[in-house]
mmCIF file of C-alpha atoms in Angstrom:
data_model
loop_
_atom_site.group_PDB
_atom_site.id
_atom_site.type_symbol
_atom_site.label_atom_id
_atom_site.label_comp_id
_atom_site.label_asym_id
_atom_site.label_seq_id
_atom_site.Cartn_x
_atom_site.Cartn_y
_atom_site.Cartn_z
ATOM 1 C CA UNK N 1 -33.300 2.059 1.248
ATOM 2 C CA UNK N 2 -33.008 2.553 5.040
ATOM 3 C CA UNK N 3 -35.957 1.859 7.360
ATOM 4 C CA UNK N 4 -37.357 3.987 9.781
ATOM 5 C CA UNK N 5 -39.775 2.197 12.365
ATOM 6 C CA UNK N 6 -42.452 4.968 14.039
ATOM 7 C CA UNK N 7 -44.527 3.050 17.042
ATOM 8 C CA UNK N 8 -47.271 3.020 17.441
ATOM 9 C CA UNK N 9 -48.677 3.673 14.425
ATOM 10 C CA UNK N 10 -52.177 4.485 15.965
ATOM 11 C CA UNK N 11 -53.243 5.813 19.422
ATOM 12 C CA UNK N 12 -55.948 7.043 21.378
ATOM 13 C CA UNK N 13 -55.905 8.954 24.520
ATOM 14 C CA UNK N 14 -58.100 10.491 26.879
ATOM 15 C CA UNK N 15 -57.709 14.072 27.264
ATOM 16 C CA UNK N 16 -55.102 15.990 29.529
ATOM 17 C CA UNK N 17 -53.123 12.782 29.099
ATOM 18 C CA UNK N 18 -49.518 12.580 27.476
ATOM 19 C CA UNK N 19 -48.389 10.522 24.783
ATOM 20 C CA UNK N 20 -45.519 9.083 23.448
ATOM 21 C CA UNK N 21 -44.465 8.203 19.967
ATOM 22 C CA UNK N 22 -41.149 6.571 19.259
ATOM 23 C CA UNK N 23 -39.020 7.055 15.846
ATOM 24 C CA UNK N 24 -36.541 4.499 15.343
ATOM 25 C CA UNK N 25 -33.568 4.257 12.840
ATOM 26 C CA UNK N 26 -33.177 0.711 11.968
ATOM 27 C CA UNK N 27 -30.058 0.125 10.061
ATOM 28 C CA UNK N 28 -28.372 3.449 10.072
ATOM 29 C CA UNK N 29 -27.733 5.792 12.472
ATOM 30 C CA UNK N 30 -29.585 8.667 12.159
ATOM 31 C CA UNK N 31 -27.773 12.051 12.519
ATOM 32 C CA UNK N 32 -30.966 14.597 11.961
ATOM 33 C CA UNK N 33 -34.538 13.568 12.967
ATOM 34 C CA UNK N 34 -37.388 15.703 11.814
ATOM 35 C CA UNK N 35 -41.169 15.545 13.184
ATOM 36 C CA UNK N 36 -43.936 16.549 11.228
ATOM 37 C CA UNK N 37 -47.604 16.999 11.614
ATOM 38 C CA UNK N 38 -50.005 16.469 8.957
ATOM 39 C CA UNK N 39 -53.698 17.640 8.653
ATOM 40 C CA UNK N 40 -56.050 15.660 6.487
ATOM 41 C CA UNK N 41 -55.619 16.395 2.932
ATOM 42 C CA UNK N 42 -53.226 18.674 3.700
ATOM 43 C CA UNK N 43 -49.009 18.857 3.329
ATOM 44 C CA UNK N 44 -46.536 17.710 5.771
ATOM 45 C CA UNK N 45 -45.717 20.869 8.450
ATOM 46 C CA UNK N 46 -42.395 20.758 10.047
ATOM 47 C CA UNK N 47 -42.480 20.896 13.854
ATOM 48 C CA UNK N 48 -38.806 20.232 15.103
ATOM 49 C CA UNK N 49 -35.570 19.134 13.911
ATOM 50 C CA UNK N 50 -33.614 17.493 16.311
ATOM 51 C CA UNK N 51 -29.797 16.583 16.442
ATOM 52 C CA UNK N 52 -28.688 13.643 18.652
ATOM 53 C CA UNK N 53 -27.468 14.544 21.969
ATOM 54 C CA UNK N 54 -28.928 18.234 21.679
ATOM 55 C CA UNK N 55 -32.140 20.270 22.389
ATOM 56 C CA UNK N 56 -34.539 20.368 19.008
ATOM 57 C CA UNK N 57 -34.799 23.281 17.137
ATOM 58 C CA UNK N 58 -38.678 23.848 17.174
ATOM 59 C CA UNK N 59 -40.546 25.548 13.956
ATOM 60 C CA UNK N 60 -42.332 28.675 14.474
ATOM 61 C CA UNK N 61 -45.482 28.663 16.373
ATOM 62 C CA UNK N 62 -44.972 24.688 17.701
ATOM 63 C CA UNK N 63 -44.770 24.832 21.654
ATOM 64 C CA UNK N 64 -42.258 23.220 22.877
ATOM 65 C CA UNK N 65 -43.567 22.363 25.975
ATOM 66 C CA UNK N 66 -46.375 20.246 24.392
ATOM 67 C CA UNK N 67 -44.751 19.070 22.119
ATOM 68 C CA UNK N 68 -41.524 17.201 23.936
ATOM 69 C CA UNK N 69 -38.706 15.989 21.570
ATOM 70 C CA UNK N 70 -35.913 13.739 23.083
ATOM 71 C CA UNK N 71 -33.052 12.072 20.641
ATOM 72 C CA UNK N 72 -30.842 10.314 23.279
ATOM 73 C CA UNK N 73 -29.341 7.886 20.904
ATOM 74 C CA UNK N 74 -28.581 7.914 16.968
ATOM 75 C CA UNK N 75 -30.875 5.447 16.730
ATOM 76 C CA UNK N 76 -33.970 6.755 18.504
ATOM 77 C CA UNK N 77 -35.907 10.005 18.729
ATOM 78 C CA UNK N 78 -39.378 10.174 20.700
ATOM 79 C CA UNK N 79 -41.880 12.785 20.338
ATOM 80 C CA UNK N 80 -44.200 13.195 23.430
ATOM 81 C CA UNK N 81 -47.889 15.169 23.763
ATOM 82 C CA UNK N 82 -48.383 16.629 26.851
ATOM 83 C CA UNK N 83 -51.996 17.051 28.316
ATOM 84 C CA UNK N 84 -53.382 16.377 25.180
ATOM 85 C CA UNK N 85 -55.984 18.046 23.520
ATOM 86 C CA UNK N 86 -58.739 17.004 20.985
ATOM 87 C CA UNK N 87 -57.055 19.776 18.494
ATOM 88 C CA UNK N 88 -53.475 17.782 18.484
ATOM 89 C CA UNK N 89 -55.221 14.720 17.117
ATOM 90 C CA UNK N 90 -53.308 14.797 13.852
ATOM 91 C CA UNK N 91 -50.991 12.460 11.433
ATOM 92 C CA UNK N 92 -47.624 12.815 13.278
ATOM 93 C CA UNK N 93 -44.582 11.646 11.028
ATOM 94 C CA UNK N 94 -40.967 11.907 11.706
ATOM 95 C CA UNK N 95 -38.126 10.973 9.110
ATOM 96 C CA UNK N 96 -34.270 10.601 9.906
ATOM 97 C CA UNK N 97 -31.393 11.779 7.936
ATOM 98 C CA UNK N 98 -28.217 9.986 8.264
ATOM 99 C CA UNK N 99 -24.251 10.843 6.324
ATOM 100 C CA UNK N 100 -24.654 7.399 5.174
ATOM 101 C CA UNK N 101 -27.210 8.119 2.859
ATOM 102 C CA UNK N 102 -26.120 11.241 1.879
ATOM 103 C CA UNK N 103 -28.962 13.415 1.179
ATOM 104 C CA UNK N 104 -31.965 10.885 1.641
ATOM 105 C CA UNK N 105 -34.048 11.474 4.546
ATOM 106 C CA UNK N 106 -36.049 8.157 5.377
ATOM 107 C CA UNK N 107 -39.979 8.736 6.954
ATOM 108 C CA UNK N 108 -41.399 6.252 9.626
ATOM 109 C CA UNK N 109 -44.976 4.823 8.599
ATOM 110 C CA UNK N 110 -46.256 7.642 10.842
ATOM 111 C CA UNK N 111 -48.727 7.879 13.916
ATOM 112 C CA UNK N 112 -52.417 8.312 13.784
ATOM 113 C CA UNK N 113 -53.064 10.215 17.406
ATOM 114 C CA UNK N 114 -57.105 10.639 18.300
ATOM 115 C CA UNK N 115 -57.809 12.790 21.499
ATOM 116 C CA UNK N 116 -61.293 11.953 22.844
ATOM 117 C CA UNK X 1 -38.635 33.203 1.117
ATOM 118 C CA UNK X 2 -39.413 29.136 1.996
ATOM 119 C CA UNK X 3 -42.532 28.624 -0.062
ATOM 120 C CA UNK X 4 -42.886 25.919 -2.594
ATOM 121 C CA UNK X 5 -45.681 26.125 -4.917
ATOM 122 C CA UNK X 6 -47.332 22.940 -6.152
ATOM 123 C CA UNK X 7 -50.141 22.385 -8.921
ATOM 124 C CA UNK X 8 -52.415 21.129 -9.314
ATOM 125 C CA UNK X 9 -54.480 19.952 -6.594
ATOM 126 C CA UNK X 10 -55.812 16.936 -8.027
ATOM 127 C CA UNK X 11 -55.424 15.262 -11.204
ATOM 128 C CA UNK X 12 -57.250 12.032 -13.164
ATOM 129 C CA UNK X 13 -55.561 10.464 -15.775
ATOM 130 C CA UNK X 14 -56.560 7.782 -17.626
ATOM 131 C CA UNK X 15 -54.600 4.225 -17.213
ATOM 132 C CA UNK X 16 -51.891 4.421 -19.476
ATOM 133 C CA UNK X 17 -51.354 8.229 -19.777
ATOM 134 C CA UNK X 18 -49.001 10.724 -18.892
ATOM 135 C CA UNK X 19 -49.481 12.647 -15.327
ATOM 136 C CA UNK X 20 -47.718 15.721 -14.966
ATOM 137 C CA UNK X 21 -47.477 17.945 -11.417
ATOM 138 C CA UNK X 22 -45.407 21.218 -11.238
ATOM 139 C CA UNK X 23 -43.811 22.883 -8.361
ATOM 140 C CA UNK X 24 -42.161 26.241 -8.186
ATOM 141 C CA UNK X 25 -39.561 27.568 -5.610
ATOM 142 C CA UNK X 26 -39.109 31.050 -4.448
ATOM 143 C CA UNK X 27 -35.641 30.640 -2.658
ATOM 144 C CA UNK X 28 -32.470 30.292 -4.962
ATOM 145 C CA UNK X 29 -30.188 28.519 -2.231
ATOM 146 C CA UNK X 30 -32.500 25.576 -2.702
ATOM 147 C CA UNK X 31 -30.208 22.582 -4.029
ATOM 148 C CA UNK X 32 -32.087 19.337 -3.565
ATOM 149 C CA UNK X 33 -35.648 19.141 -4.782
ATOM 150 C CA UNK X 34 -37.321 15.208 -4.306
ATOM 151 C CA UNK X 35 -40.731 14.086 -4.758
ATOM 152 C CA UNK X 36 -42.451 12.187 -2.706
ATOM 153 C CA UNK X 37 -45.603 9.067 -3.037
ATOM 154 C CA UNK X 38 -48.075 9.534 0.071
ATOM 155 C CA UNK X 39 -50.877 6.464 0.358
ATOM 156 C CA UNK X 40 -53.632 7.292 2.715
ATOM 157 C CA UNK X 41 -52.523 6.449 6.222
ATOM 158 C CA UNK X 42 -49.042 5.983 5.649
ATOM 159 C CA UNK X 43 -45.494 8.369 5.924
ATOM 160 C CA UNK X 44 -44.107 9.577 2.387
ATOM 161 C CA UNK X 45 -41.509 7.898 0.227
ATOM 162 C CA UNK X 46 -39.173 9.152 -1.645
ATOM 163 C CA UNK X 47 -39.624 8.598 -5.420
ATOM 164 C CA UNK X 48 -37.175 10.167 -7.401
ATOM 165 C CA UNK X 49 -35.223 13.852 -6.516
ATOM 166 C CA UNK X 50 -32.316 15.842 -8.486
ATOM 167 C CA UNK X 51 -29.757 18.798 -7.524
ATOM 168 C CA UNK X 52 -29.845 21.611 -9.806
ATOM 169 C CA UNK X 53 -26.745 20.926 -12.253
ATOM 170 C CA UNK X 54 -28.844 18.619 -13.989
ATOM 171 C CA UNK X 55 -32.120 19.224 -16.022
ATOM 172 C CA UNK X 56 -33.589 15.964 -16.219
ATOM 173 C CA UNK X 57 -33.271 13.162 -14.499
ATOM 174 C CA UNK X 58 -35.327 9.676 -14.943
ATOM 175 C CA UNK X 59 -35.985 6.737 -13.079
ATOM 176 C CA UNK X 60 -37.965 3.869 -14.594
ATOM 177 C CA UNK X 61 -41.613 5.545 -15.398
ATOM 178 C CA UNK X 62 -40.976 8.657 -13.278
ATOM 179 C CA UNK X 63 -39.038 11.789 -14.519
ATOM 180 C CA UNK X 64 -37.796 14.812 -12.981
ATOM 181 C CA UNK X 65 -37.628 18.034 -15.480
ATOM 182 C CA UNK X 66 -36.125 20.890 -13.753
ATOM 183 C CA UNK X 67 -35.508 24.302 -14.907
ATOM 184 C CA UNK X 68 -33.143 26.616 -13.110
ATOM 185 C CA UNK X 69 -33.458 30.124 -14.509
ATOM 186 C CA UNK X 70 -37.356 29.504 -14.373
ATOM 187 C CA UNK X 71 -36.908 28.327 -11.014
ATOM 188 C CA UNK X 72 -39.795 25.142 -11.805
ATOM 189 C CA UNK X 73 -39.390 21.296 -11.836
ATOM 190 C CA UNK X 74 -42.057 19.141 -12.634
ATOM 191 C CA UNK X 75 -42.586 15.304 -11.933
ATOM 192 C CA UNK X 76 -43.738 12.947 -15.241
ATOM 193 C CA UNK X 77 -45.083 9.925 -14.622
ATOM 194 C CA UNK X 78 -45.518 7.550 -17.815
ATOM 195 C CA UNK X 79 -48.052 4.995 -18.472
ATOM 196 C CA UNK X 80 -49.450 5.957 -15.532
ATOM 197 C CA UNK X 81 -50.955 2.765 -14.011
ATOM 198 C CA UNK X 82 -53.862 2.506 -10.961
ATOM 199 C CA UNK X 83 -51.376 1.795 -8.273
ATOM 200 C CA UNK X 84 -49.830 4.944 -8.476
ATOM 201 C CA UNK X 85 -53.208 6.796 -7.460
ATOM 202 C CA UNK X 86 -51.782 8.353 -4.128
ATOM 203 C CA UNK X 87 -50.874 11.993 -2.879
ATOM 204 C CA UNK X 88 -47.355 13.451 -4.745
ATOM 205 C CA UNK X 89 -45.852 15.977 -2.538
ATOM 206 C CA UNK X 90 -42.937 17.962 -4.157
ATOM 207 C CA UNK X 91 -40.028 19.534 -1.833
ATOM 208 C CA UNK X 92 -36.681 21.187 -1.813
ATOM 209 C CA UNK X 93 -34.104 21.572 0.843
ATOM 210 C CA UNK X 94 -30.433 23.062 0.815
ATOM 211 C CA UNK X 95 -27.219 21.948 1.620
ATOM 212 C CA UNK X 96 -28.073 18.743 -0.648
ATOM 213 C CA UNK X 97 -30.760 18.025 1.635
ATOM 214 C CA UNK X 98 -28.705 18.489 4.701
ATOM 215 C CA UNK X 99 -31.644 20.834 5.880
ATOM 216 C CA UNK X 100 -35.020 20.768 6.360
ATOM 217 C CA UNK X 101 -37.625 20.301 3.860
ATOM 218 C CA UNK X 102 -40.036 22.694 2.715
ATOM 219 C CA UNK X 103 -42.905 20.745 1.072
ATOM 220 C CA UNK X 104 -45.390 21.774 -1.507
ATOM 221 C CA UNK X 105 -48.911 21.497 -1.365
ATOM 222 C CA UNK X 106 -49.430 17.799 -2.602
ATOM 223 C CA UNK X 107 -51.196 16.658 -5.498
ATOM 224 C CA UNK X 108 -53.734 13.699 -5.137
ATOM 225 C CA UNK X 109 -53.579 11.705 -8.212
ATOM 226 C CA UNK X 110 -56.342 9.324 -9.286
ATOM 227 C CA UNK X 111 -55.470 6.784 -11.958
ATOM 228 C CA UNK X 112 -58.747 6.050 -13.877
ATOM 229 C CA UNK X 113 -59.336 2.557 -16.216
#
């Protein structure tokens, strides 16, 4: 299958700082990116689809100006946390969805963030 | 309605034995329903998935039974083995996956000797 790279794959930031988390189609080109969040022990919540070379379409209750999505490319989408707070440390995971692959979409390894 | 109902919440099974997890879907324009393997600390990957014009579908030791009219598909893993102790998420989509994916509740699975 296709690989999808997610850097880094663990951060820690000071709070009221902004961080950024990079998803990267490597052998494909991904049409569709999708970020999620994920609790422990819980299931994987959608926060934003986004298409290359438009605005994302944010879920329900995700603000969109914490949580920053940019796809410039059809290769990379990057998901940045503004002023960070101790409640958005979470498991942040994004997957890509290219034509190529028909109806697989690929996840990156995902992102541990920890707010102190 | 999105919702996609997964059971149940954990599940031992002893090495060699069959594990079984069901899901259930409210929304009938669902068309692409995949299961997913979660290890602690890592993103999901896809195991196995089916559309629904077929009822079964099999892939080495993993199995996909799905049943339209009940509007259920389950995921059967045979001679279950200790590696595949990990979280199973369930999920369907539409447009053949084109969309979004709505995920069920995940099942953590424990593989006992």
């Amino acid at each position: 299958g296709a690989v999808v790279s997610q850097h880094p794959s663990w951060v820690i930031c000071k709070s009221g700082t902004s961080v950024k988390i990079e998803c990267r189609s490597l052998d494909f080109q991904a049409t569709t990116m999708f970020w999620y969040r994920q609790f422990p022990k819980q299931s994987l919540m959608l926060m934003a689809t986004s298409n290359e070379g438009s605005k994302a379409t944010y879920e329900q209750g995700v603000e969109k100006d914490k949580f920053l999505i940019n796809h410039a490319s059809l290769t990379l989408s990057t998901l940045t946390v503004t002023s960070a707070h101790p409640e958005d440390s979470s498991f942040y995971i994004c997957s890509a969805y290219g034509k190529v692959y028909n109806t697989e979409a690929f996840f990156g390894q995902g992102t541990r963030l920890t707010v102190v | 309605q999105q919702q996609v109902k997964q059971s149940p919440q954990s599940l031992i099974v002893q090495k060699g034995g069959i594990s079984i997890i069901n899901c259930a879907y409210e929304n009938t324009a669902f068309d692409y329903f995949p299961w997913y393997q979660q290890f602690p600390g890592k993103g999901p990957a896809l195991l196995i998935a089916i559309r629904p014009d077929v009822s079964e579908k099999k892939e080495g030791r993993f199995t996909i039974s799905f049943n339209k009219s009940a509007k259920q598909f389950s995921l059967h893993i045979m001679d279950s083995q200790p590696g595949d102790s990990a979280t199973y998420f369930c999920a369907a989509s539409k447009d053949f996956g084109n969309e979004k994916l709505t995920f069920g509740t995940g099942t953590r699975l424990t593989i006992i000797p």
